[in-house]
Short mmCIF file of N, CA and C in Angstrom, two decimals:
data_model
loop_
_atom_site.label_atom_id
_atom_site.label_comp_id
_atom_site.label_asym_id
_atom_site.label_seq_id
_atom_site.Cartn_x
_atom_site.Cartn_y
_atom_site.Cartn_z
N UNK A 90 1.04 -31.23 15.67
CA UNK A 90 2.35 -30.69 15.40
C UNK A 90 3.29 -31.22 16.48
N UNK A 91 4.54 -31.77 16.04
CA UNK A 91 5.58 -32.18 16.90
C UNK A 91 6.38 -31.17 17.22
N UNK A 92 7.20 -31.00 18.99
CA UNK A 92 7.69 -30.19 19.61
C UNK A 92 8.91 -29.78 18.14
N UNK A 93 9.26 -30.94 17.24
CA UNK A 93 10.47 -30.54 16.68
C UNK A 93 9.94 -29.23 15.49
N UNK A 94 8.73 -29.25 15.17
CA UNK A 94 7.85 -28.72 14.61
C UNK A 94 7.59 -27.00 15.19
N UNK A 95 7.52 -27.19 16.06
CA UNK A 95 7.44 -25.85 16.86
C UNK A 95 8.62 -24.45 16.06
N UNK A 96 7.81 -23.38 15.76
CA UNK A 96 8.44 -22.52 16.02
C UNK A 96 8.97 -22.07 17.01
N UNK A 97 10.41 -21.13 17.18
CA UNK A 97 10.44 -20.24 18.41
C UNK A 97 9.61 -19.05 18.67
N UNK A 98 9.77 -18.63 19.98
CA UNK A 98 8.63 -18.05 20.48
C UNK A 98 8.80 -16.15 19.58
N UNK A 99 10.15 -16.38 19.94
CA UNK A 99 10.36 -14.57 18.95
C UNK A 99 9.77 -14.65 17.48
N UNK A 100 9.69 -15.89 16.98
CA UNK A 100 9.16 -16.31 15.18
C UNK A 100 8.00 -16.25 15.27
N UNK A 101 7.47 -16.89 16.38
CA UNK A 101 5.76 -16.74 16.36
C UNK A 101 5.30 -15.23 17.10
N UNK A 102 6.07 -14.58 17.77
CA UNK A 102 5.53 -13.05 17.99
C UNK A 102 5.55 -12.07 16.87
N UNK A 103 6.54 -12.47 16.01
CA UNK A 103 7.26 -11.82 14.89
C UNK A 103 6.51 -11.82 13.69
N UNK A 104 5.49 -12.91 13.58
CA UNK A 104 4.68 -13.69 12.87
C UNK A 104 3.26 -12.82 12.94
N UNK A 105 3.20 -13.06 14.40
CA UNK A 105 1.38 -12.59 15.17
C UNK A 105 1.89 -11.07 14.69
N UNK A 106 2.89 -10.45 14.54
CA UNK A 106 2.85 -8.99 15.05
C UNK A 106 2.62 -8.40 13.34
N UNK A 107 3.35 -8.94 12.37
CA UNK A 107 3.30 -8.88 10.98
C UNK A 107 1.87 -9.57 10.23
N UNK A 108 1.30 -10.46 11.07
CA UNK A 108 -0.36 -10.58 10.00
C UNK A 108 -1.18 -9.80 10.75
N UNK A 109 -1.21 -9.33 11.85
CA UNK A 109 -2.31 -8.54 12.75
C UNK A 109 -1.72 -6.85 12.12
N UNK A 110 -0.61 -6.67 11.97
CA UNK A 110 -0.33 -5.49 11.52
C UNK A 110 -0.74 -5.46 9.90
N UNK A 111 -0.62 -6.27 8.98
CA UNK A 111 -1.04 -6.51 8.25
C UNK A 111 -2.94 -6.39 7.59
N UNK A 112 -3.09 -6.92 8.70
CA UNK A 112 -4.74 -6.93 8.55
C UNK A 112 -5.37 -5.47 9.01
N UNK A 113 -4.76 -5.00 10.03
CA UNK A 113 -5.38 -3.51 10.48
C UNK A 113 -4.40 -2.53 9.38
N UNK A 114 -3.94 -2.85 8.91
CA UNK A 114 -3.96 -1.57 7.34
C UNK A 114 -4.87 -2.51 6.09
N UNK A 115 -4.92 -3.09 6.17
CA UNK A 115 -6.32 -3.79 4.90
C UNK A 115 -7.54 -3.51 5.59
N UNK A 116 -7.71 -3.51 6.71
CA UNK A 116 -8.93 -2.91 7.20
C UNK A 116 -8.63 -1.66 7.39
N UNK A 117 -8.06 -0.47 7.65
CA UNK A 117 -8.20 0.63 7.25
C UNK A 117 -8.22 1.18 5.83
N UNK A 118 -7.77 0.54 5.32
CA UNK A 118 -7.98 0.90 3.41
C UNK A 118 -8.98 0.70 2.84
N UNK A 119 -9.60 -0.28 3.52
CA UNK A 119 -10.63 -1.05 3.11
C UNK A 119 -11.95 0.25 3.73
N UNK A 120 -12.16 0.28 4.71
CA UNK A 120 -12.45 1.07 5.66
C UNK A 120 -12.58 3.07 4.85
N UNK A 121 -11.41 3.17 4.57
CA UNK A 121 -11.09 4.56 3.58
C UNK A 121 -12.16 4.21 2.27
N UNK A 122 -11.94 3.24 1.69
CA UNK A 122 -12.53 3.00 0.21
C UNK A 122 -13.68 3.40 -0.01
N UNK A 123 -14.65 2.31 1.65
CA UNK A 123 -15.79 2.71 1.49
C UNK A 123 -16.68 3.86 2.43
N UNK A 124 -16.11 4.62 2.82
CA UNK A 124 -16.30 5.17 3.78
C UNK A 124 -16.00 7.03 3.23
N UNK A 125 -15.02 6.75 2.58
CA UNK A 125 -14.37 8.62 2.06
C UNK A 125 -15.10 8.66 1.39
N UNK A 126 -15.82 10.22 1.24
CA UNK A 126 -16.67 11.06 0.73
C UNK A 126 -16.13 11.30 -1.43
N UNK A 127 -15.25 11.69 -1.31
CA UNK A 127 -14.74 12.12 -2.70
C UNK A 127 -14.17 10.83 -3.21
N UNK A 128 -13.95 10.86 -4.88
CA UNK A 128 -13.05 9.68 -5.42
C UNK A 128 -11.60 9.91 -5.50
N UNK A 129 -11.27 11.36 -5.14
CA UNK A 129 -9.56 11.27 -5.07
C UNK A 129 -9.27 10.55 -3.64
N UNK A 130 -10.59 10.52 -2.47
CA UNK A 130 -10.02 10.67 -1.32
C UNK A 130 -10.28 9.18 -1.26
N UNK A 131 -10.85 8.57 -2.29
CA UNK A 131 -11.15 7.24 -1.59
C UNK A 131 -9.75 6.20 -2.73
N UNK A 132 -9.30 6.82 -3.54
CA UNK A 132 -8.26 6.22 -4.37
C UNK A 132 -6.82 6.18 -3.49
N UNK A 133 -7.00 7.53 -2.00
CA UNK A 133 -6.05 7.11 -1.62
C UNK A 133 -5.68 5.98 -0.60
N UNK A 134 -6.99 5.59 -0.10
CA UNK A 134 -7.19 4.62 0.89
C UNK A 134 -6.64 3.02 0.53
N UNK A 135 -6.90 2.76 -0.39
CA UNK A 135 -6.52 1.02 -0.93
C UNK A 135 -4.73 1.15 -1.62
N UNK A 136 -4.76 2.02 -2.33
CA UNK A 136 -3.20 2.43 -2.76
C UNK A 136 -2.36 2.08 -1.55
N UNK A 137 -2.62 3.29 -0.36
CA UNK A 137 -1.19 3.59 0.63
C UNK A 137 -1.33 2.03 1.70
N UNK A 138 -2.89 2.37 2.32
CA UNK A 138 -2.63 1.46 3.33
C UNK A 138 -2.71 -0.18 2.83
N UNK A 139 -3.73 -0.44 1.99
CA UNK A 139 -4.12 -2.06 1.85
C UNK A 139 -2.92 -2.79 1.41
N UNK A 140 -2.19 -1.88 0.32
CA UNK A 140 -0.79 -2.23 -0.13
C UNK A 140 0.45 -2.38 1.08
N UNK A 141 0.42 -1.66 2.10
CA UNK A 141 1.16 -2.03 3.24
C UNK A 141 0.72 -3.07 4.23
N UNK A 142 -0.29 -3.36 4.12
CA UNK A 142 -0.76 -4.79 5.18
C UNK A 142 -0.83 -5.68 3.88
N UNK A 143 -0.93 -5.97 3.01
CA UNK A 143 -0.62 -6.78 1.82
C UNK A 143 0.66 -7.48 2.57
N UNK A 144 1.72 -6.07 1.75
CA UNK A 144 2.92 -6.44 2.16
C UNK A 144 3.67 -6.78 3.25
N UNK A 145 2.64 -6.51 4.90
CA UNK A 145 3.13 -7.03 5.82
C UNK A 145 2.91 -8.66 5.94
N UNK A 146 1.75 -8.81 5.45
CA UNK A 146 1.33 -10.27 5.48
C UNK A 146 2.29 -11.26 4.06
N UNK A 147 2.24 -10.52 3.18
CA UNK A 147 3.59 -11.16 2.58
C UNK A 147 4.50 -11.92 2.93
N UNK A 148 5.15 -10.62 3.74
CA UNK A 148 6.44 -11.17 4.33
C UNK A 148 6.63 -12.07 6.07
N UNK A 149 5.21 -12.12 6.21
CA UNK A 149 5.48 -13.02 7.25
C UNK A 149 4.78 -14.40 6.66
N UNK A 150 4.47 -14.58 5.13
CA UNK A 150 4.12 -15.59 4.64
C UNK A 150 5.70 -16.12 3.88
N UNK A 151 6.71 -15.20 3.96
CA UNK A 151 7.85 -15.76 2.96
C UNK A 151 8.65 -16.55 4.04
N UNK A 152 8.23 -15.41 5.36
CA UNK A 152 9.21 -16.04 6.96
C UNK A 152 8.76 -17.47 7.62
N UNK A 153 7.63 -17.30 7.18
CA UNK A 153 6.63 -19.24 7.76
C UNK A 153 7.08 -19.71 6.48
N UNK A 154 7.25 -19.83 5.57
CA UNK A 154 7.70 -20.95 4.78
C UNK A 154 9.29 -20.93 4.43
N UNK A 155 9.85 -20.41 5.26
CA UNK A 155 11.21 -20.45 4.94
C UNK A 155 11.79 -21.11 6.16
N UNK A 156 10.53 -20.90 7.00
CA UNK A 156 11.31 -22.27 8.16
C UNK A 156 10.86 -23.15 8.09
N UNK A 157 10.38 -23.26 7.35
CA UNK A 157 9.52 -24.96 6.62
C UNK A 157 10.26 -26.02 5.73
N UNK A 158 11.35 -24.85 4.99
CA UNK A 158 12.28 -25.60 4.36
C UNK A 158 11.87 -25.50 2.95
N UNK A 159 10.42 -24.68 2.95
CA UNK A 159 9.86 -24.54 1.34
C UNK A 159 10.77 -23.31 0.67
N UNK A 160 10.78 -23.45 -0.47
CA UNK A 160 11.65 -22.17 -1.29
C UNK A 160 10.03 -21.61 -1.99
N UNK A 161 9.22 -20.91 -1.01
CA UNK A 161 8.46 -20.36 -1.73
C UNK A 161 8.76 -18.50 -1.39
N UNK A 162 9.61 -18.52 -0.86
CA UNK A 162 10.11 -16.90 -0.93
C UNK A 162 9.68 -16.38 -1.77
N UNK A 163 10.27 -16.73 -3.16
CA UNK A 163 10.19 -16.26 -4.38
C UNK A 163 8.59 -16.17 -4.93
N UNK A 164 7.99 -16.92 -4.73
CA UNK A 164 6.48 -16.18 -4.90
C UNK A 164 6.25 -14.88 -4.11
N UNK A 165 6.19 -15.07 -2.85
CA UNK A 165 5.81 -13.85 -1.65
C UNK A 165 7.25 -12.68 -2.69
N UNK A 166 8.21 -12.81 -2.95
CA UNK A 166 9.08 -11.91 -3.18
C UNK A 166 8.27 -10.96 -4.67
N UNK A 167 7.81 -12.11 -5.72
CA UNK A 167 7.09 -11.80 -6.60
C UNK A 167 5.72 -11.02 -6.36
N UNK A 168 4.98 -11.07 -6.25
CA UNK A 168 3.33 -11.22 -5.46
C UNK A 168 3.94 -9.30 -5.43
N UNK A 169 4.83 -9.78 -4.24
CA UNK A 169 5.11 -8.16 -3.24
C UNK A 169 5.45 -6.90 -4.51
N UNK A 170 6.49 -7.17 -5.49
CA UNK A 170 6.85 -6.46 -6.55
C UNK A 170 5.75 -5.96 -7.03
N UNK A 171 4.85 -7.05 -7.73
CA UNK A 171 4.05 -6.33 -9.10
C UNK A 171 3.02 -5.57 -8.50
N UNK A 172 2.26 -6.11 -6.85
CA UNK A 172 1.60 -5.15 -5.83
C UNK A 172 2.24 -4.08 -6.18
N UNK A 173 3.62 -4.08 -5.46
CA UNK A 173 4.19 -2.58 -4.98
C UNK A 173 4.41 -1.51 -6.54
N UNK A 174 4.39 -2.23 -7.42
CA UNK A 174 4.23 -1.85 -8.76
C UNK A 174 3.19 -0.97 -9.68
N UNK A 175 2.02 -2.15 -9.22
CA UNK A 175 0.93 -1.60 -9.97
C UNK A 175 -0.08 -0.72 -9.27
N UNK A 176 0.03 -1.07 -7.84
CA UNK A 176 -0.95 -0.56 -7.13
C UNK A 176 -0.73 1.23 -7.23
N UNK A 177 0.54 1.82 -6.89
CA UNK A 177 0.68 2.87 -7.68
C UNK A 177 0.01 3.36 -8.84
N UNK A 178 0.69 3.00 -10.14
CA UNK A 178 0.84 2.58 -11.12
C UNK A 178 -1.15 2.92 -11.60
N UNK A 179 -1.72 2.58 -11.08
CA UNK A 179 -2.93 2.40 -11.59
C UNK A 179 -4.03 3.37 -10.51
N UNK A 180 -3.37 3.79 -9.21
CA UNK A 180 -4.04 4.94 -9.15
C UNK A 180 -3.61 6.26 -9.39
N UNK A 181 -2.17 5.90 -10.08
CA UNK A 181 -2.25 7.68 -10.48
C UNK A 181 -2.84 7.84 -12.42
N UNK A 182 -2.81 6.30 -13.12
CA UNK A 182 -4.04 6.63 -14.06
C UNK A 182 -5.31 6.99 -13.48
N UNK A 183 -6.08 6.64 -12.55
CA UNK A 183 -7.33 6.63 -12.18
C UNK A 183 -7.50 7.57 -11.51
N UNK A 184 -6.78 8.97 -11.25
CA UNK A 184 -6.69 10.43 -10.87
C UNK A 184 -6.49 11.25 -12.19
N UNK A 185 -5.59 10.51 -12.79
CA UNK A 185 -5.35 11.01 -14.27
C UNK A 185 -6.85 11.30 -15.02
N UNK A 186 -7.09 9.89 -14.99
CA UNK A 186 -8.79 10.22 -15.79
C UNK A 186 -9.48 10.56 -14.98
N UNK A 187 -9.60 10.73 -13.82
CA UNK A 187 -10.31 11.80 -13.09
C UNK A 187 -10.60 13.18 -13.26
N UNK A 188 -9.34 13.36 -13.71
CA UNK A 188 -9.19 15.30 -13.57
C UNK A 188 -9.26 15.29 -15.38
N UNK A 189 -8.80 14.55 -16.26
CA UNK A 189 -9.55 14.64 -17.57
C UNK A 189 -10.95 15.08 -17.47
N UNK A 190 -11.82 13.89 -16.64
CA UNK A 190 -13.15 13.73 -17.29
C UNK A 190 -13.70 15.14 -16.41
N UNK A 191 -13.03 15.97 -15.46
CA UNK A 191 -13.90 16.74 -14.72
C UNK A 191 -12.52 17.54 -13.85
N UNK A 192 -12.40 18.67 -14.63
CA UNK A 192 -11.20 19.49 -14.38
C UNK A 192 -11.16 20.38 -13.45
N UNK A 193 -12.66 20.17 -12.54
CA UNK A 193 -13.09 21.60 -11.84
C UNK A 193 -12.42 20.83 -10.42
N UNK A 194 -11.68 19.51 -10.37
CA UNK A 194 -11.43 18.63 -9.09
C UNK A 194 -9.90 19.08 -8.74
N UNK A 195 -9.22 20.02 -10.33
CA UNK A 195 -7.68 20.44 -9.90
C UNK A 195 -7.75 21.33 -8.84
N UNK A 196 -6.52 21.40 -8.28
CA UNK A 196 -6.65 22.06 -6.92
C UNK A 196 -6.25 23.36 -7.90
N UNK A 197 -6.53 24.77 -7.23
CA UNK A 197 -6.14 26.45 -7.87
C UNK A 197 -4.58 26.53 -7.81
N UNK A 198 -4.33 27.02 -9.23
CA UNK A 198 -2.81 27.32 -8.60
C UNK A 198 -2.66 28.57 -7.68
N UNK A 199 -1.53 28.19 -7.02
CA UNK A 199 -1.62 29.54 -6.05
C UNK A 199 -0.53 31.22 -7.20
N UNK A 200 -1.14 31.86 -6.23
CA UNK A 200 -0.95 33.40 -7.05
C UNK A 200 0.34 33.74 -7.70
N UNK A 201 1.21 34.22 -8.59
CA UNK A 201 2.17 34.41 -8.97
C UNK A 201 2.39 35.99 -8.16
N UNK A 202 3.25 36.05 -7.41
CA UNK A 202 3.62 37.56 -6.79
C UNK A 202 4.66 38.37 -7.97
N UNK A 203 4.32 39.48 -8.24
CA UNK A 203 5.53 39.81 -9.19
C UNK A 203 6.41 40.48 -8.30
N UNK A 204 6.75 40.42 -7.24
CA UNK A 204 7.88 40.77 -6.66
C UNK A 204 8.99 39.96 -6.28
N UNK A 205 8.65 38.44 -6.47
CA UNK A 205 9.45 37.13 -6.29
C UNK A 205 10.09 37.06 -7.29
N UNK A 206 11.27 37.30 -7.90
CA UNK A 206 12.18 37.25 -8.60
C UNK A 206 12.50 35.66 -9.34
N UNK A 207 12.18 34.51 -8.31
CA UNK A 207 12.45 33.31 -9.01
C UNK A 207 11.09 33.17 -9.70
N UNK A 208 10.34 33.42 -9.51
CA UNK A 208 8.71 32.66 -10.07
C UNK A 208 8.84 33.63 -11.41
N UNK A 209 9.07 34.38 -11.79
CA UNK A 209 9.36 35.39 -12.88
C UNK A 209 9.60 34.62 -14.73
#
């Protein structure tokens, strides 16, 4: 790589700080998946965190190729959407048919007081 080649030093901290942050929430999700005891508790592990180090590594993949001069933003911009989309999207079906196939996993509703005037 030629000096003209070089990133600056705030781009490459900015860089290191967004794939290392990136990777320690895919390894904690990852980590949750296989590791949590229940299937609600392990649906929440890959949803919240893997989807946020996804998306950190994303966007320091849209920031290295945008000082490259590549117009590949628009993938990393894409990629990030239908993630941030579906990953939702498909674990609240997969809680959905959870509590279908086995209803004893709803949490109790709590007590109706008849002295509370709004709950009435």
């Amino acid at each position: 790589m030629s000096p003209a080649d070089a990133l600056p030093v705030w781009l490459d901290l900015l860089l290191s700080v967004l794939v290392l942050t990136g990777a320690a929430f895919a390894l904690v999700g990852s980590w949750g998946l296989a590791r949590l005891s229940e299937f609600l508790m392990r649906v929440h592990g890959p949803t919240k965190a893997t989807t946020m180090g996804v998306g950190c590594m994303l966007i320091a993949s849209a920031l290295w190729f945008s000082t490259r001069g590549v117009h590949a933003g628009v993938h990393e911009l894409l990629i990030t959407l239908f993630l941030f989309l579906t990953a939702p999207v498909s674990a609240h079906m997969l809680v959905k048919a959870a509590l279908r196939l086995d209803p004893s996993l709803r949490p109790p509703l709590p007590p109706i007081r008849p002295s509370d005037p709004e709950q009435r």
